[in-house]
mmCIF file of C-alpha atoms in Angstrom:
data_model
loop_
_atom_site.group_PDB
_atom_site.id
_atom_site.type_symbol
_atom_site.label_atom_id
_atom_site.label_comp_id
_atom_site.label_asym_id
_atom_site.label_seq_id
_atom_site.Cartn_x
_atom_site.Cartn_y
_atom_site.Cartn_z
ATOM 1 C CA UNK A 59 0.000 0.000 0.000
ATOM 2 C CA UNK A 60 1.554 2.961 -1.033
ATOM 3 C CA UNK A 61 1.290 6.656 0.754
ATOM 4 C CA UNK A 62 -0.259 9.204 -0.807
ATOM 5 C CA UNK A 63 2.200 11.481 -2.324
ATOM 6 C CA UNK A 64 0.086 15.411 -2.469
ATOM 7 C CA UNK A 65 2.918 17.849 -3.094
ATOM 8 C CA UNK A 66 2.572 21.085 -4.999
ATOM 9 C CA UNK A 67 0.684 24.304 -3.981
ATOM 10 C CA UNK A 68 -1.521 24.961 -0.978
ATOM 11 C CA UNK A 69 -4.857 24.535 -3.481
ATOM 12 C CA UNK A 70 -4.312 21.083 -3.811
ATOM 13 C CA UNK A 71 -3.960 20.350 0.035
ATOM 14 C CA UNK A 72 -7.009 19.311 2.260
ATOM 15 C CA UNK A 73 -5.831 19.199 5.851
ATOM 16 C CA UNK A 74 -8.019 17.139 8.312
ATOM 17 C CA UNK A 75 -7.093 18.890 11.871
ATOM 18 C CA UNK A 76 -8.182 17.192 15.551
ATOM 19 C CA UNK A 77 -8.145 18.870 18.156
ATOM 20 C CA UNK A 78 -10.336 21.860 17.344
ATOM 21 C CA UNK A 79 -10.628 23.308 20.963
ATOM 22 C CA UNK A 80 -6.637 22.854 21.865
ATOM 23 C CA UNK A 81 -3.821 25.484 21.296
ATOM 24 C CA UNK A 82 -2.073 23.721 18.931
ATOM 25 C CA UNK A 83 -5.355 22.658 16.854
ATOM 26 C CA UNK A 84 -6.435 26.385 17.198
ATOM 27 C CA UNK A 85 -2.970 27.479 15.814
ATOM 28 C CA UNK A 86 -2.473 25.147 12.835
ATOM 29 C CA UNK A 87 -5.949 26.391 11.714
ATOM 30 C CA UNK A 88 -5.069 30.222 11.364
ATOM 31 C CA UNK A 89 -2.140 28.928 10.061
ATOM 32 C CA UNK A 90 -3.803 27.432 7.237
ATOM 33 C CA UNK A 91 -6.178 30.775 7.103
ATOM 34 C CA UNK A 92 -2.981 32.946 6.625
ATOM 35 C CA UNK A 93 -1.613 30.153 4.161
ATOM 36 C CA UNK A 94 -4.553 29.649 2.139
ATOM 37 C CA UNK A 95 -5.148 25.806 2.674
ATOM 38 C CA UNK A 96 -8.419 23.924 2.495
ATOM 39 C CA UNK A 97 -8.557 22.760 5.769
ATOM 40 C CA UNK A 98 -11.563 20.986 8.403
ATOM 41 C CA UNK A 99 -11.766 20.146 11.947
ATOM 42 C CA UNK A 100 -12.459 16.293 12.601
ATOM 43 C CA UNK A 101 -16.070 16.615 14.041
ATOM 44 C CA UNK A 102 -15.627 12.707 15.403
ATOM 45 C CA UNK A 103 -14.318 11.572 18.918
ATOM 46 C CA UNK A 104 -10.216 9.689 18.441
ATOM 47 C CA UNK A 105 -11.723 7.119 20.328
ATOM 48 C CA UNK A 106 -14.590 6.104 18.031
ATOM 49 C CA UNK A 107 -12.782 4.301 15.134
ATOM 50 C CA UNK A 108 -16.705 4.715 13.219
ATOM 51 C CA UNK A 109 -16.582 8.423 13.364
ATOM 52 C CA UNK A 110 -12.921 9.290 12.164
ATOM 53 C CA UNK A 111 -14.052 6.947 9.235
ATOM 54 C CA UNK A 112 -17.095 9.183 8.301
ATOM 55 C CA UNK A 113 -15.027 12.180 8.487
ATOM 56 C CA UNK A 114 -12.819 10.803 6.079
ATOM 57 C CA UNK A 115 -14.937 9.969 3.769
ATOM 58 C CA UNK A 116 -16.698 13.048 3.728
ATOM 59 C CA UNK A 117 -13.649 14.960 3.657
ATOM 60 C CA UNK A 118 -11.299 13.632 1.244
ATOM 61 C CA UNK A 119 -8.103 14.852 2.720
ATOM 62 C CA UNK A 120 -4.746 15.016 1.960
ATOM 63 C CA UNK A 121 -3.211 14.965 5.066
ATOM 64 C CA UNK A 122 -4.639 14.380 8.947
ATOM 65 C CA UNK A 123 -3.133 16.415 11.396
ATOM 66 C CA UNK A 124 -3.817 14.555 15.444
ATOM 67 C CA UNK A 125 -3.648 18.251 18.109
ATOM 68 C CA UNK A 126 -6.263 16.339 20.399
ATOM 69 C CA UNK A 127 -5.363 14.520 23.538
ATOM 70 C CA UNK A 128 -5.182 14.327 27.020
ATOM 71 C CA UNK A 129 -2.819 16.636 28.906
ATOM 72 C CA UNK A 130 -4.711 17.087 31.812
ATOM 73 C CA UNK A 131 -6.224 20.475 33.534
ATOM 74 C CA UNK A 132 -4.751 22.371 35.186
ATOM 75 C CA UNK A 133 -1.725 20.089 34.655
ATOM 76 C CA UNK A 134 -0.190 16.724 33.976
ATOM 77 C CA UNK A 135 -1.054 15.334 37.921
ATOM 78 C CA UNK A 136 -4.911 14.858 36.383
ATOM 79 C CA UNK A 137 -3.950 11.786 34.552
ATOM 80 C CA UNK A 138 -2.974 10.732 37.436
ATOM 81 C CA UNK A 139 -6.430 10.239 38.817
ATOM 82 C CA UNK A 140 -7.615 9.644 35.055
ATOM 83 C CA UNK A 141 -6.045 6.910 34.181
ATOM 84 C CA UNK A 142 -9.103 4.903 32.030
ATOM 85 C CA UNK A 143 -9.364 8.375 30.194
ATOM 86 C CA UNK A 144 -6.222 8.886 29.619
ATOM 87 C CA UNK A 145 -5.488 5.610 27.607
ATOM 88 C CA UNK A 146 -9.324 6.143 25.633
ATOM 89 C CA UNK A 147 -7.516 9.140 24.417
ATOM 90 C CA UNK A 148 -4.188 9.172 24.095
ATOM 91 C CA UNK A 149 -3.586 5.802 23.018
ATOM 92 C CA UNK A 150 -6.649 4.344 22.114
ATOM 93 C CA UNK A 151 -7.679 6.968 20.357
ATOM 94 C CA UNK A 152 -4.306 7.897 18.758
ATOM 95 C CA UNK A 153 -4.071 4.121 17.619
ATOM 96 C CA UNK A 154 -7.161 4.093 16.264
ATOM 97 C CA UNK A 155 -6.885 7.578 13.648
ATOM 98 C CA UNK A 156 -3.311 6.413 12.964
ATOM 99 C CA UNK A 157 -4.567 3.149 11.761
ATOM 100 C CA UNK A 158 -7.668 4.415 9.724
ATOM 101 C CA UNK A 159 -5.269 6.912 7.767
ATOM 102 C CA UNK A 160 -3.023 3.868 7.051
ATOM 103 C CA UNK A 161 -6.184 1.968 5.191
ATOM 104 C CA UNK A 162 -6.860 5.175 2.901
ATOM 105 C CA UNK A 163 -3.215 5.657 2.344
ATOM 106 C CA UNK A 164 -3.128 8.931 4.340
ATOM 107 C CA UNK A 165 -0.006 10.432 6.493
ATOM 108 C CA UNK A 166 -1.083 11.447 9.861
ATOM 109 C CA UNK A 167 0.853 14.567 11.345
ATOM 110 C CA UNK A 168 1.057 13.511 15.081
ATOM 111 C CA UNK A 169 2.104 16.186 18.059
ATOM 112 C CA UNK A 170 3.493 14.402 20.187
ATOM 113 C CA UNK A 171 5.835 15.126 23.313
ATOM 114 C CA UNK A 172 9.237 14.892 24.095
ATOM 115 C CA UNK A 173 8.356 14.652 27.614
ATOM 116 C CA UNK A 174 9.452 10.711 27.729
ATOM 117 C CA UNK A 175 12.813 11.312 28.453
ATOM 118 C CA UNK A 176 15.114 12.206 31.355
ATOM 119 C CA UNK A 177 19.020 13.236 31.841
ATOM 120 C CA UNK A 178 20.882 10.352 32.600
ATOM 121 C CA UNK A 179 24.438 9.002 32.793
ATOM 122 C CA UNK A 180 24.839 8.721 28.911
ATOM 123 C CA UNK A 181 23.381 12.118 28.652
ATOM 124 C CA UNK A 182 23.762 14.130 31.547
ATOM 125 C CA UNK A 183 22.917 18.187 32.091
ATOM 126 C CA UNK A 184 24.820 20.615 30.528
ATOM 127 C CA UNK A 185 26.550 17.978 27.878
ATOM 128 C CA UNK A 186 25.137 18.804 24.878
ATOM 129 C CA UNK A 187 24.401 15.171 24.313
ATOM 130 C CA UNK A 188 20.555 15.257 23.637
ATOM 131 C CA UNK A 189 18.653 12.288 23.027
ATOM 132 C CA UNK A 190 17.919 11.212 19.466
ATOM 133 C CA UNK A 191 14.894 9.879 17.456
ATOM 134 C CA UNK A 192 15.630 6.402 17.830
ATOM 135 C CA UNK A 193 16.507 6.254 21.817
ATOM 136 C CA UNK A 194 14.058 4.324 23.818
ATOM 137 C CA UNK A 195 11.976 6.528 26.440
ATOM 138 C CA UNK A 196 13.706 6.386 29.806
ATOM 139 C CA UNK A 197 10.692 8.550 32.123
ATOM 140 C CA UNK A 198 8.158 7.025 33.463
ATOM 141 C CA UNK A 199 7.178 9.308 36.299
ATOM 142 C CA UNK A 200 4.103 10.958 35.239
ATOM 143 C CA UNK A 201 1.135 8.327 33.735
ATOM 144 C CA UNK A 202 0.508 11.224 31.556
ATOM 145 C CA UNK A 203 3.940 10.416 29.817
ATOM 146 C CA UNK A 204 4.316 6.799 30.229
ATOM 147 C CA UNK A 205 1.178 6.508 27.625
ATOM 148 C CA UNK A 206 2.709 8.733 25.462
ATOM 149 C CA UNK A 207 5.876 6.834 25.360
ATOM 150 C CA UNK A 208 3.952 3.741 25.079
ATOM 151 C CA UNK A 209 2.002 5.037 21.446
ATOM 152 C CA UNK A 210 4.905 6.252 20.675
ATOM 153 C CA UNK A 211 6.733 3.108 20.632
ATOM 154 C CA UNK A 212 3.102 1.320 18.854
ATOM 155 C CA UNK A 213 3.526 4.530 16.379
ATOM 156 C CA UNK A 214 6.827 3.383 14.803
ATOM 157 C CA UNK A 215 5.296 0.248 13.138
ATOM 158 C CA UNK A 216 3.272 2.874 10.893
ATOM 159 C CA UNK A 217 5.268 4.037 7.757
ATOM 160 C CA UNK A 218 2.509 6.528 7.270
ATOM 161 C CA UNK A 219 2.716 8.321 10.608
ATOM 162 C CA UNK A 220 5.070 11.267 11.141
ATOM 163 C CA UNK A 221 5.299 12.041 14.839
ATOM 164 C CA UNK A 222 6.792 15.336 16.578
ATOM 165 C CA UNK A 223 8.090 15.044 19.801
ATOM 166 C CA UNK A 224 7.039 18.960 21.270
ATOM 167 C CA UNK A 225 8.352 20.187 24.674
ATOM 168 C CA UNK A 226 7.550 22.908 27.201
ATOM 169 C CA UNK A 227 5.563 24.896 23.818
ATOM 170 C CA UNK A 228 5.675 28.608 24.198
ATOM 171 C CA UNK A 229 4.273 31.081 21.850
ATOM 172 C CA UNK A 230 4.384 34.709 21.319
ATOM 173 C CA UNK A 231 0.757 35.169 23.223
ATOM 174 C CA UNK A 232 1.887 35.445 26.727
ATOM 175 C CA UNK A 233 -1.849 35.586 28.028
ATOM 176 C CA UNK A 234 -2.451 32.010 27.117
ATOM 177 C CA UNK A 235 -2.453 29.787 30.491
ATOM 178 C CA UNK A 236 -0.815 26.702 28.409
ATOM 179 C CA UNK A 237 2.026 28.998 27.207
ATOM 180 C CA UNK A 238 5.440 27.289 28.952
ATOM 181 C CA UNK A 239 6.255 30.983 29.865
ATOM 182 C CA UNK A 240 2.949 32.129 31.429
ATOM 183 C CA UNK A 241 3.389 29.181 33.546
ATOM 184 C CA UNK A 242 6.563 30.219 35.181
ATOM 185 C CA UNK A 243 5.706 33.811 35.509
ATOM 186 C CA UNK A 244 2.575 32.873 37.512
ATOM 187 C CA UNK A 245 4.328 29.896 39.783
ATOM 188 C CA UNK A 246 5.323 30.930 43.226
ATOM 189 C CA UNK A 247 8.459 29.205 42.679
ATOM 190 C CA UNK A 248 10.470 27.297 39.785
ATOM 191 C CA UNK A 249 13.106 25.017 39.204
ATOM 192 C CA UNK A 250 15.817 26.271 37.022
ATOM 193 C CA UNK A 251 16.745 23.293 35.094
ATOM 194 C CA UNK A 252 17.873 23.586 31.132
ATOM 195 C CA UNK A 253 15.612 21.915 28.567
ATOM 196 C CA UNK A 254 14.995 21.629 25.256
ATOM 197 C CA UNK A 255 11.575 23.555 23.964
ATOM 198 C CA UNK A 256 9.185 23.989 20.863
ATOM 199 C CA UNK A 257 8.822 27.621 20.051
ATOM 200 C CA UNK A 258 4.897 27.085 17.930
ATOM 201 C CA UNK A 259 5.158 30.458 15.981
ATOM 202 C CA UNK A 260 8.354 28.900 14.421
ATOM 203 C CA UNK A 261 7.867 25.123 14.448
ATOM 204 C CA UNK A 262 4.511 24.991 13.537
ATOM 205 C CA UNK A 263 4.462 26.371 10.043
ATOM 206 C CA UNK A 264 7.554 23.709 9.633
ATOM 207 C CA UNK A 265 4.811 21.277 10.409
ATOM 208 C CA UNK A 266 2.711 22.105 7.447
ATOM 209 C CA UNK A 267 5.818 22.357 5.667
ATOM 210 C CA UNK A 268 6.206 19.075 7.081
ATOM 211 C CA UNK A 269 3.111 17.803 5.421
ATOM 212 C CA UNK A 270 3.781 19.089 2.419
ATOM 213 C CA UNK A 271 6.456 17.056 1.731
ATOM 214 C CA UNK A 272 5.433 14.044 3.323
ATOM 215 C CA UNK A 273 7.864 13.245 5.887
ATOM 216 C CA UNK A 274 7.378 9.936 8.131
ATOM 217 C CA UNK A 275 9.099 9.164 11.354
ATOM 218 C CA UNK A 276 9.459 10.522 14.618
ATOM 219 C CA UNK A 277 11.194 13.872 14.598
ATOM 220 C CA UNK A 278 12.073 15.460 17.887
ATOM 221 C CA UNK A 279 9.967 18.871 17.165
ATOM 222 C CA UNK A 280 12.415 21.371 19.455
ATOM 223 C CA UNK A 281 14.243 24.061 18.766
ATOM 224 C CA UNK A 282 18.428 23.324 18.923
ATOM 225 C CA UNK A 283 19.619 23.733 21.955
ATOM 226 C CA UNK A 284 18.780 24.010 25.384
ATOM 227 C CA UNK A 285 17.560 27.194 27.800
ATOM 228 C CA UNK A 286 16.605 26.995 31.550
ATOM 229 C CA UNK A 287 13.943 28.384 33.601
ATOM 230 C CA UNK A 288 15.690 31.325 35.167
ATOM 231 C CA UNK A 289 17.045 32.550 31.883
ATOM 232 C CA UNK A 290 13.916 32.939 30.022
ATOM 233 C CA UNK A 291 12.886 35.051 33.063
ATOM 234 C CA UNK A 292 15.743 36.813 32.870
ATOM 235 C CA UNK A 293 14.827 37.815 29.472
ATOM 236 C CA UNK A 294 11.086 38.342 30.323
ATOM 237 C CA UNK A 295 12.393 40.845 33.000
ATOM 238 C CA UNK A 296 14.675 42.240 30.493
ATOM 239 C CA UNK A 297 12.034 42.743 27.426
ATOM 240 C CA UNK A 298 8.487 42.631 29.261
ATOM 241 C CA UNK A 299 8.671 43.669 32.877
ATOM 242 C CA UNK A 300 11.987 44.939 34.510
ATOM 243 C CA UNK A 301 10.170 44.996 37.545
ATOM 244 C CA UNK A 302 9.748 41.093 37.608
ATOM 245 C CA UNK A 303 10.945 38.851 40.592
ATOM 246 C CA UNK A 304 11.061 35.261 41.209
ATOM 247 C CA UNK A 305 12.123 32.567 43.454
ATOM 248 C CA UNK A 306 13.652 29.149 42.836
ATOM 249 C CA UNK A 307 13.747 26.343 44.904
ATOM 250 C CA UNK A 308 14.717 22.858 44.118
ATOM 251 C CA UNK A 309 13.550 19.569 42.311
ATOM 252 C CA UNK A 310 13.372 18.071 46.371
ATOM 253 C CA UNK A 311 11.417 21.080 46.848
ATOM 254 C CA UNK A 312 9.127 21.179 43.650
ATOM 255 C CA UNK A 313 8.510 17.031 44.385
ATOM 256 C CA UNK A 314 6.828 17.804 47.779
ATOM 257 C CA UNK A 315 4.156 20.144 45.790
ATOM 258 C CA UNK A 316 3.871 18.072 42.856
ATOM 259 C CA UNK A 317 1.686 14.608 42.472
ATOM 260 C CA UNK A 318 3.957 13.345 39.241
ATOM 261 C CA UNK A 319 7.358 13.609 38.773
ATOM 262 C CA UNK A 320 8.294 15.906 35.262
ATOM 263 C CA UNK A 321 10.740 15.194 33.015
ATOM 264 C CA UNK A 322 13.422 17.617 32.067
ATOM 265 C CA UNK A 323 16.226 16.372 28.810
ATOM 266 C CA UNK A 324 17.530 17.271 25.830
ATOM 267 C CA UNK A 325 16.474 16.555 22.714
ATOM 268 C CA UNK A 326 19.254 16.203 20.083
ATOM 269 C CA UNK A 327 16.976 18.526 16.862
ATOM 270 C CA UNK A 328 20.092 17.659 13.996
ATOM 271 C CA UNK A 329 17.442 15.737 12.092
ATOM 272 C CA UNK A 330 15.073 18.987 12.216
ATOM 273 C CA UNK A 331 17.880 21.201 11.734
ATOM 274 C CA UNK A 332 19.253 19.082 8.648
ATOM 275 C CA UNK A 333 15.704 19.298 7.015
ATOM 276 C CA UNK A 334 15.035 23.199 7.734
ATOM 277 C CA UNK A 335 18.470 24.588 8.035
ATOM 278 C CA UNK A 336 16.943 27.882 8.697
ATOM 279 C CA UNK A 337 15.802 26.440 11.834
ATOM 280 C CA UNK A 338 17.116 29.357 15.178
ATOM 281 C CA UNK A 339 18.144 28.060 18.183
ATOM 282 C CA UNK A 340 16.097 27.808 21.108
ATOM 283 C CA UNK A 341 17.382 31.251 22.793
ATOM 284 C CA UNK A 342 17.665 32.728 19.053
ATOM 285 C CA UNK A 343 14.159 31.687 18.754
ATOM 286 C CA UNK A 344 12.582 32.997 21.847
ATOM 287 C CA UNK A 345 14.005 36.762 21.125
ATOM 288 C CA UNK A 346 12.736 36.521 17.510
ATOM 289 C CA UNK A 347 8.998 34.849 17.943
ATOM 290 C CA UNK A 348 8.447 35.614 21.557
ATOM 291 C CA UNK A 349 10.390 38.348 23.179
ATOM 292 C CA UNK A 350 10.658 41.126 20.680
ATOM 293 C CA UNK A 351 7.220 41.221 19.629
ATOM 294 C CA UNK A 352 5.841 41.572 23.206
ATOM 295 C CA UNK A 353 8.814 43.832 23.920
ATOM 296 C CA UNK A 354 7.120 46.674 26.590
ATOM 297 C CA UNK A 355 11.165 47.828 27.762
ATOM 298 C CA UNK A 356 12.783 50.428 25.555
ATOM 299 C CA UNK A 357 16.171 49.803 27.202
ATOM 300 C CA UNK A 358 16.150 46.206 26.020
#
């Protein structure tokens, strides 16, 4: 069975998009606005094979793009006490629209997470030694990422799936409550621990891109390069709010307010890099997408 292969200009695309009410789904569909694609929100549930069938059929895509799933609200720790719903979705579910795309011949765009890894001996903090594509997950501390590691792992038997391993995501709205950087400007303390990170104003048009030209496999979806905690607040104080304060305090610390353990790595993004060379560093990234268009300081 052979893959569809719909190159060419954005007229001839049809882009079938789940996960209408997330922040990625919501992004990839003004992104396809600004670009001029053809492009429908999946009205059925991941977990009902019968209803990702229909929309198929109805809506003849090109490509599938999966933005639903199960992170939990307000955090990972829900899964926790979720478990059932948490497989329904993200595997299950995921499984089951991965599989149906295979039958028509159809490459499904996953967004998945990175968050299946942590530093260890043969990659410790502050190397440079990220961990690559083909590296077997090593975290298991939050339920929320063991199932994600686990569909991951189910994923790679599926030449026509092409899955993107996104961490920490950050975008240039800094009112969003998902936003990686919101977060840490709200908490009452953080850990300052390096980590790689997806930067969605930059990396998500690369996803479409992505599409475009059919790429399979599991890609780790970060920008090159790692940046910690404190230094992103370091530039938020220096471009947003040079009155801005925080505290830190330390993983010991964090694990006493915390129900699931979370997983801080780097991801090695050569692969990325190699296929969009034009690809800026994580710190690069975060002044270009992020910083510079909220700036507020004029000192900056």
């Amino acid at each position: 069975m052979g893959i569809l292969a719909n190159s060419g200009s954005g007229s001839s695309l049809k882009f079938l998009i789940y996960g209408r009410t997330g922040w990625i789904g919501g992004l990839l569909g003004q992104l396809c606005q600004q670009q001029g694609i053809d492009f429908t929100y999946g009205s059925g549930r991941l977990e009902n094979r019968a209803s990702l069938e229909a929309d198929i059929a109805a809506i003849k895509p090109t490509h599938v793009f999966n933005a639903a799933g199960v992170t939990g609200r307000p955090n990972v720790d829900w899964c926790e006490s979720h478990k059932v719903e948490t497989i329904r979705t993200n595997v299950v579910g995921t499984l089951s629209l991965a599989d149906v795309c295979r039958e028509r011949g159809l490459i499904l765009i996953n967004y998945a997470t990175g968050c299946i890894f942590e530093y260890d001996s043969a990659h410790p903090l502050n190397s440079g030694i990220g961990f690559k594509e083909d590296e077997i997950p090593n975290f298991i501390g939050s339920f929320y990422s063991k199932t994600k590691a686990m569909v991951e792992d189910l994923l790679r038997n599926y030449e026509n799936v092409c899955t993107l391993r996104v961490r920490m995501p950050i975008s240039s709205d800094l009112s969003n409550p998902r936003n990686f950087i919101t977060k840490i400007t709200r908490y009452e303390k953080v850990v300052d621990i390096p980590n790689s990170m997806t930067i969605l104003d930059e990396l998500l048009p690369i996803s479409i891109e992505m599409a475009k030209r059919n790429l399979t496999g599991i890609w780790n979806f970060t920008n090159p390069g790692v940046v910690s905690h404190n230094e992103i607040l370091e530039m938020y104080k220096q471009f947003i709010d040079p009155n801005f304060t925080w505290k830190n305090f330390t993983l010991e610390e964090q694990a006493k307010v915390i129900i699931a353990p979370r997983s801080n790595n780097e991801l090695d993004a050569t692969k990325l890099k190699n296929e969009f060379p034009e690809l800026l560093s994580i710190k690069e990234s975060l002044i270009k997408y992020v910083f510079k268009p909220n700036q507020k300081t004029s000192a900056a």
